[in-house]
Backbone as CSV, one residue per row, in Angstrom:
resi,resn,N_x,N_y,N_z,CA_x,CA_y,CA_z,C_x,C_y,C_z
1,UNK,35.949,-91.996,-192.011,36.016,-90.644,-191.484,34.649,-89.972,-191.597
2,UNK,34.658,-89.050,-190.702,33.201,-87.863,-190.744,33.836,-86.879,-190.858
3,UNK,32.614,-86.136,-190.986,33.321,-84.734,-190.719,32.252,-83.651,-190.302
4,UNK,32.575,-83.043,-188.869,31.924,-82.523,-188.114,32.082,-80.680,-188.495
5,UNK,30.713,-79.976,-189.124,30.601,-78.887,-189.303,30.115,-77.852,-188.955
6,UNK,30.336,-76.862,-187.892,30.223,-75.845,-187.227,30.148,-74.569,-188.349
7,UNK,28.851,-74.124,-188.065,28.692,-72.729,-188.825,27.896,-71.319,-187.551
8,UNK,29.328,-70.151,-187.306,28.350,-69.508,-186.424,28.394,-67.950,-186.642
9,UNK,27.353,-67.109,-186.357,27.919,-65.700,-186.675,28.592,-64.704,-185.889
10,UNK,29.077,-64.182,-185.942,30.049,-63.276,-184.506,29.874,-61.778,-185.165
11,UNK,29.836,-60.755,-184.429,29.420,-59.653,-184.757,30.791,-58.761,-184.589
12,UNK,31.582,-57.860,-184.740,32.917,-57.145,-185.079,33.695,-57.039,-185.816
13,UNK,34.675,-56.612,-185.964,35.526,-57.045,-187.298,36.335,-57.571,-187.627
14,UNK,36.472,-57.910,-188.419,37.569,-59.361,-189.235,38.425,-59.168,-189.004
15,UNK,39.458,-58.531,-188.198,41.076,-58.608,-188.183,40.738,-58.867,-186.317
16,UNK,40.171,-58.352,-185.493,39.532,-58.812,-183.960,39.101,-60.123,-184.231
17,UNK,38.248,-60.947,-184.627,37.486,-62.183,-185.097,38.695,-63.141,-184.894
18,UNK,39.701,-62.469,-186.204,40.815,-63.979,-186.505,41.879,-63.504,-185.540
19,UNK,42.003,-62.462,-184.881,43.063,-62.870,-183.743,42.430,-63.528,-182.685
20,UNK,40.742,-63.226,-182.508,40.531,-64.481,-181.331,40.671,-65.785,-181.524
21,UNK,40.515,-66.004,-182.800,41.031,-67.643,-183.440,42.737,-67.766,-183.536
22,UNK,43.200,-67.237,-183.509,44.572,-67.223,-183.855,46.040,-67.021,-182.774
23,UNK,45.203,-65.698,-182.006,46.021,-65.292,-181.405,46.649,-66.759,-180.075
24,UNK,47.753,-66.418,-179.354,47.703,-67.923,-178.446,47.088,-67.683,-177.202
25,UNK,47.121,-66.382,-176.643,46.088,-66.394,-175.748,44.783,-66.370,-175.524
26,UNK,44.067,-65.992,-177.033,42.705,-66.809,-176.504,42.624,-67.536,-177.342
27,UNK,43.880,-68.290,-178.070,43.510,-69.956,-178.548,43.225,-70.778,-177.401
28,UNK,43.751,-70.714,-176.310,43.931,-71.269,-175.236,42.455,-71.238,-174.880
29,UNK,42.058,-70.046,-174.800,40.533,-70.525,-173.998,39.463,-70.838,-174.796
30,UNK,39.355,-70.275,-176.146,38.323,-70.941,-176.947,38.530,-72.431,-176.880
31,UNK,39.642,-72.969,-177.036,40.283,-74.780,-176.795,39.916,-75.515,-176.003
32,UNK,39.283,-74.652,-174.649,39.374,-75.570,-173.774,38.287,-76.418,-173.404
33,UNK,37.385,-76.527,-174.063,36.667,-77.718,-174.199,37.128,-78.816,-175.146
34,UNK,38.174,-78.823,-175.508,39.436,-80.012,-175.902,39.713,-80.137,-175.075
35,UNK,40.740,-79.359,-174.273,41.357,-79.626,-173.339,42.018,-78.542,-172.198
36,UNK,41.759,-78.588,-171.218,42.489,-77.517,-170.292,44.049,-76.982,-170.641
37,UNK,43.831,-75.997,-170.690,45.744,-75.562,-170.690,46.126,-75.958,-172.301
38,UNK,45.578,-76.339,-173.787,45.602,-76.483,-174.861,46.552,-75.308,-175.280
39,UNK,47.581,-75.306,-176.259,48.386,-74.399,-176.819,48.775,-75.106,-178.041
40,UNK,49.164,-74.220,-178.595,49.632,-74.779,-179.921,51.240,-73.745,-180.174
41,UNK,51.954,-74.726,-181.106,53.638,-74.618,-181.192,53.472,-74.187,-182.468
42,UNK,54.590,-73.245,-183.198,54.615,-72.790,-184.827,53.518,-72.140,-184.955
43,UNK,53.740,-71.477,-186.165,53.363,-70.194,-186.812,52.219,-70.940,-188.148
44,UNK,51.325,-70.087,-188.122,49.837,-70.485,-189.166,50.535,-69.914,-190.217
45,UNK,51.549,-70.688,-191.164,51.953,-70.265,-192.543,51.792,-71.392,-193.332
46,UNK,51.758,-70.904,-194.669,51.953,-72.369,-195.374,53.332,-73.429,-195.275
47,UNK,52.867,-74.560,-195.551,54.131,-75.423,-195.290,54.632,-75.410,-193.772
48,UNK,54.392,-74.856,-192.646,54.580,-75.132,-191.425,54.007,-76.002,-190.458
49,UNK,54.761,-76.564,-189.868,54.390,-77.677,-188.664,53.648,-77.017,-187.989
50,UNK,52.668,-77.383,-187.281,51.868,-76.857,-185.987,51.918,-77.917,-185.311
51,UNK,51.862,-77.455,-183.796,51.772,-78.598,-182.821,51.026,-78.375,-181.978
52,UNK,49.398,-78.910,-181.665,48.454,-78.703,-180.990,48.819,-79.682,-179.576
53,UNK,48.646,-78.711,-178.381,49.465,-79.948,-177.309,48.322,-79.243,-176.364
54,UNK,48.320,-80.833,-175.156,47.822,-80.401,-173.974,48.463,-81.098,-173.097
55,UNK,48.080,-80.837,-171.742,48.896,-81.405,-170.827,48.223,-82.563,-170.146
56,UNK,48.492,-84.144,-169.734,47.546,-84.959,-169.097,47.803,-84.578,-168.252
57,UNK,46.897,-85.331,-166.811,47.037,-85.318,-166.152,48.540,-85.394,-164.802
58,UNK,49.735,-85.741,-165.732,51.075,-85.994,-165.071,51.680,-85.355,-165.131
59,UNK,51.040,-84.199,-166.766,52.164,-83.265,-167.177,52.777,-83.541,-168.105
60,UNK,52.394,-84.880,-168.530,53.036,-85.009,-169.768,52.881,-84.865,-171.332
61,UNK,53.072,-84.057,-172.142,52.832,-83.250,-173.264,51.792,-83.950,-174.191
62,UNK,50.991,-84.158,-174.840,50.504,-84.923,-175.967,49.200,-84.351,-176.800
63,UNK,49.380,-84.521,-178.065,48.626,-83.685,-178.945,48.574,-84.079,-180.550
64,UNK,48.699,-83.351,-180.902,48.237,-83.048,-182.646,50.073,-82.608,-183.087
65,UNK,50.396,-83.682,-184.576,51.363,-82.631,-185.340,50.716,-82.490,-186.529
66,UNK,50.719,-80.882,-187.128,50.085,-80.791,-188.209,50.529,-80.045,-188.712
67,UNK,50.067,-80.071,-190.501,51.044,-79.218,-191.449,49.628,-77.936,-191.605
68,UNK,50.331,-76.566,-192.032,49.465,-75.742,-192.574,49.311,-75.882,-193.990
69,UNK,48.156,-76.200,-195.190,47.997,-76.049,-195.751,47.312,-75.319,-196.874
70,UNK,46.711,-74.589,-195.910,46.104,-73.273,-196.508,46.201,-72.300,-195.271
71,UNK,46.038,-70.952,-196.135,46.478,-70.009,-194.784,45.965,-68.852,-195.831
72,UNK,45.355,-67.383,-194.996,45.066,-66.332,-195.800,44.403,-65.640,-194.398
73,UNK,45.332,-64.769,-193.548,44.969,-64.293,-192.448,43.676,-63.146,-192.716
74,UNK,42.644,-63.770,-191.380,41.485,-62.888,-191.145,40.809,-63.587,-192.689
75,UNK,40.799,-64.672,-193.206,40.020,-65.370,-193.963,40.193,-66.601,-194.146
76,UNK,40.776,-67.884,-194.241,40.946,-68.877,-193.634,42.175,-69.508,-193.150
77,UNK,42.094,-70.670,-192.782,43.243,-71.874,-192.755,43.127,-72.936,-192.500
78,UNK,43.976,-73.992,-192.937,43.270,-75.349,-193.454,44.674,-75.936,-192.826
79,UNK,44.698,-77.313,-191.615,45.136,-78.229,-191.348,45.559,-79.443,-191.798
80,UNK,46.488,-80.062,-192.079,46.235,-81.514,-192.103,46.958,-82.494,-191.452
81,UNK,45.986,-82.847,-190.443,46.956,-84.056,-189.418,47.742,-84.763,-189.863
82,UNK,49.207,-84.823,-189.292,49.613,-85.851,-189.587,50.473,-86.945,-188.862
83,UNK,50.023,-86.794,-187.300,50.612,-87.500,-186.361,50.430,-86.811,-184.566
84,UNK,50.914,-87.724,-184.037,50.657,-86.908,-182.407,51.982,-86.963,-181.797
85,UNK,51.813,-85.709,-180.615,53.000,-85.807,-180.132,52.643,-86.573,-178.645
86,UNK,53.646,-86.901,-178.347,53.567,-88.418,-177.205,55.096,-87.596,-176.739
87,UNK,55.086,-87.169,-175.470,55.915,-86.204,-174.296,56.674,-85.504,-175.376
88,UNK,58.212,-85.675,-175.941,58.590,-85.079,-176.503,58.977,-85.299,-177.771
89,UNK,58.532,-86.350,-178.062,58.541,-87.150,-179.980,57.180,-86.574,-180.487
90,UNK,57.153,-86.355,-181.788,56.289,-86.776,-182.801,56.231,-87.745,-182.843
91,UNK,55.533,-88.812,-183.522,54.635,-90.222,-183.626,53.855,-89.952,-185.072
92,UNK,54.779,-90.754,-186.163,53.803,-90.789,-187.331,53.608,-92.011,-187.636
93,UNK,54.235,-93.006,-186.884,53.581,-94.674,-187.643,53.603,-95.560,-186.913
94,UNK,52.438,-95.269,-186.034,51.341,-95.890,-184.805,50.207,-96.628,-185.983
95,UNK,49.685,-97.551,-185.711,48.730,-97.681,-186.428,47.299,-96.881,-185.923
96,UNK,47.329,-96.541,-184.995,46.375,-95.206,-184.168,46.544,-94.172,-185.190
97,UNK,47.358,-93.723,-185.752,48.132,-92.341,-186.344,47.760,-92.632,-187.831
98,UNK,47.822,-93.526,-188.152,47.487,-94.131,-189.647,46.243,-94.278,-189.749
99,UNK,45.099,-94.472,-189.068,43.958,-94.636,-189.072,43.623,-92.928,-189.426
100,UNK,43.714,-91.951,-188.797,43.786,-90.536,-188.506,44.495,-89.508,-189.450
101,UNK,45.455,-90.223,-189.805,46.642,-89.036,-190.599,45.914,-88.493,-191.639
102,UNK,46.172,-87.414,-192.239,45.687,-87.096,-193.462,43.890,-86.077,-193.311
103,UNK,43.476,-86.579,-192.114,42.530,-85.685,-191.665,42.508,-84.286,-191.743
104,UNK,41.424,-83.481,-191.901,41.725,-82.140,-192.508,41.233,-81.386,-191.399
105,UNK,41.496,-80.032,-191.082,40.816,-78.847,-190.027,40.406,-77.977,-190.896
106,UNK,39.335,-77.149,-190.563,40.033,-75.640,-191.664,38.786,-74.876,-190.455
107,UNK,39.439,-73.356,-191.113,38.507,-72.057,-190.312,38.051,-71.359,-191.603
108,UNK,37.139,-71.410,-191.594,36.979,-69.944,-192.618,36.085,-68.733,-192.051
109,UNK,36.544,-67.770,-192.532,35.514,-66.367,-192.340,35.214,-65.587,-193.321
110,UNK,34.020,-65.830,-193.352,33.221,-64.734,-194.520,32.154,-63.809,-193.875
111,UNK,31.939,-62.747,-194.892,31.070,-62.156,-194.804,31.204,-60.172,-193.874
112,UNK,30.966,-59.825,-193.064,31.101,-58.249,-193.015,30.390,-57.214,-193.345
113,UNK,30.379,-56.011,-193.199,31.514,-55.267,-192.620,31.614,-55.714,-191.134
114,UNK,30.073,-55.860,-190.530,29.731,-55.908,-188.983,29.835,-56.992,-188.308
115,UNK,29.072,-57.811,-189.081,28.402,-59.175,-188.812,30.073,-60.264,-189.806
116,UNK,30.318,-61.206,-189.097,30.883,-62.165,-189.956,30.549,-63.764,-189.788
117,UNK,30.393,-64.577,-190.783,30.391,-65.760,-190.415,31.277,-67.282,-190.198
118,UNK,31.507,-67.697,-189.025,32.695,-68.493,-189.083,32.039,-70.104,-189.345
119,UNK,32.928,-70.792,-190.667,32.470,-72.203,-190.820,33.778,-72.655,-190.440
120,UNK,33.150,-73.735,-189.541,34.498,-75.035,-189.042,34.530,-76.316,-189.399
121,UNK,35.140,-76.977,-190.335,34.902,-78.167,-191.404,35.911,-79.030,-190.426
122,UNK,35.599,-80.120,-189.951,36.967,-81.045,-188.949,36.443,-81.914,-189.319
123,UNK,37.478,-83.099,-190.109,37.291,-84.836,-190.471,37.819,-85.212,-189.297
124,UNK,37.263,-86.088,-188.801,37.337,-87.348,-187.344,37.035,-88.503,-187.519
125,UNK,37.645,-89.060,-187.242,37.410,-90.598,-186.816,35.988,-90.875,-186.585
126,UNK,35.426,-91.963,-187.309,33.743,-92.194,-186.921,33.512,-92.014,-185.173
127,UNK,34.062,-92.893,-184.342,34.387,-93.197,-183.377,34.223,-91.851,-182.656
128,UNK,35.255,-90.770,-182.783,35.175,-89.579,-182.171,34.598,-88.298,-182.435
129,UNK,33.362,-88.931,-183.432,31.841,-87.812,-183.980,31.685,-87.119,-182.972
130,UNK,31.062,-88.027,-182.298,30.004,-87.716,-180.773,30.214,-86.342,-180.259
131,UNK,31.691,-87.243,-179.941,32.264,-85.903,-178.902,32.929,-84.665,-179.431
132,UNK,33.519,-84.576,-181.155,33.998,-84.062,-181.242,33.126,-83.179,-181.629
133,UNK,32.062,-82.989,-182.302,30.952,-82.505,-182.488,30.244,-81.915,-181.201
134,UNK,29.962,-82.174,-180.201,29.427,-81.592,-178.670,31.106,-80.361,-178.834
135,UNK,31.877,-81.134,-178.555,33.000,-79.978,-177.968,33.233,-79.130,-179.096
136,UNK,33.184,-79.299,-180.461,33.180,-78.116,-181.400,31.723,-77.013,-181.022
137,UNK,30.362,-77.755,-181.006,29.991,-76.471,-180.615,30.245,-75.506,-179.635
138,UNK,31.013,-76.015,-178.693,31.179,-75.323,-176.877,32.262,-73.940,-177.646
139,UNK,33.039,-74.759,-178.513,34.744,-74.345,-178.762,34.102,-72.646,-179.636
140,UNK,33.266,-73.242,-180.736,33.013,-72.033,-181.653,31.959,-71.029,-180.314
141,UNK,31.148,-71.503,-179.473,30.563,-70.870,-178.818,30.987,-69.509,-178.475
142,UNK,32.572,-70.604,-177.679,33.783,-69.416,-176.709,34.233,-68.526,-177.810
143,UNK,34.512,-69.105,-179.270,35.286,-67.527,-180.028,34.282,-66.264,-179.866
144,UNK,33.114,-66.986,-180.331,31.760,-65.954,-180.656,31.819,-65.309,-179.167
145,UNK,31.748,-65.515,-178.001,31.765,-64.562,-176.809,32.911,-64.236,-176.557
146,UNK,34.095,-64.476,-177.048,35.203,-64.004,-176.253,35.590,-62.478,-178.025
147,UNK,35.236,-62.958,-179.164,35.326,-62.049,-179.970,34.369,-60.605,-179.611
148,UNK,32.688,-61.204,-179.218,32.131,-60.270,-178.689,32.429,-59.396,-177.349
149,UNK,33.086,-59.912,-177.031,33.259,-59.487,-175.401,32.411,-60.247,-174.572
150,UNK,31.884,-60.926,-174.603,31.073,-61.590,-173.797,30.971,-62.134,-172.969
151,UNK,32.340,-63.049,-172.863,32.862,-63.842,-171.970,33.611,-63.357,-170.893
């Protein structure tokens, strides 16, 4: 595993900041250098499933299932993969899924009153550095302009 780390500053305030990270309508567009049309299922609490999904090309559902393991709104939250969804199953024992499981996300935000700073910590697969690293910077880009107004 790697782990690809995004650090950026966004200027407004911390309860605006983490609903642009949070909220589902502009999860959707900060995402979409993952993937077009990206949404996510369940609530950012502890102990809850999340389900990061996009649509292929057919329409057919597939994504991320993940548990919340840390959570502290408008200051962080912490992921941990633990399978994909494939149309309308979860999928936890693929050997694809086993290579992957256990991988961590997290958001954090520090700093204020004006100015805040967002770090993005994501373990990946050696394999999917490259890219996941190019599309994390695009991803933190979009919060920072869509928090500023920018976008």
């Amino acid at each position: 595993m790697k782990t690809v780390e995004k650090t950026i500053e966004i200027k407004g305030n911390r309860d605006h900041i983490w609903n642009v990270i949070e909220s589902p309508e502009t999860y959707t567009k900060w995402c979409e250098p993952f993937c077009v049309g990206t949404f996510y299922e369940g609530e950012w609490r502890v102990g809850n499933t999340v389900r990061f999904i996009g649509l292929d090309e057919n329409g057919v559902r597939g994504g991320m299932v993940s548990e919340v393991v840390a959570y502290e709104a408008g200051h962080h939250v912490t992921f941990r993969h633990m399978g994909f969804v494939q149309g309308d199953q979860d999928v936890f024992d693929t050997p694809e899924v086993a290579a992957w499981a256990g991988c961590e996300e997290g958001y954090v935000l520090e700093g204020g009153p004006d100015v805040y700073t967002l770090h993005v910590k994501c373990q990946v697969a050696e394999d999917m550095y490259d890219w996941m690293d190019a599309t994390w910077t695009e991803a933190v880009g979009r919060i920072k302009s869509i928090a500023e107004g920018t976008s």
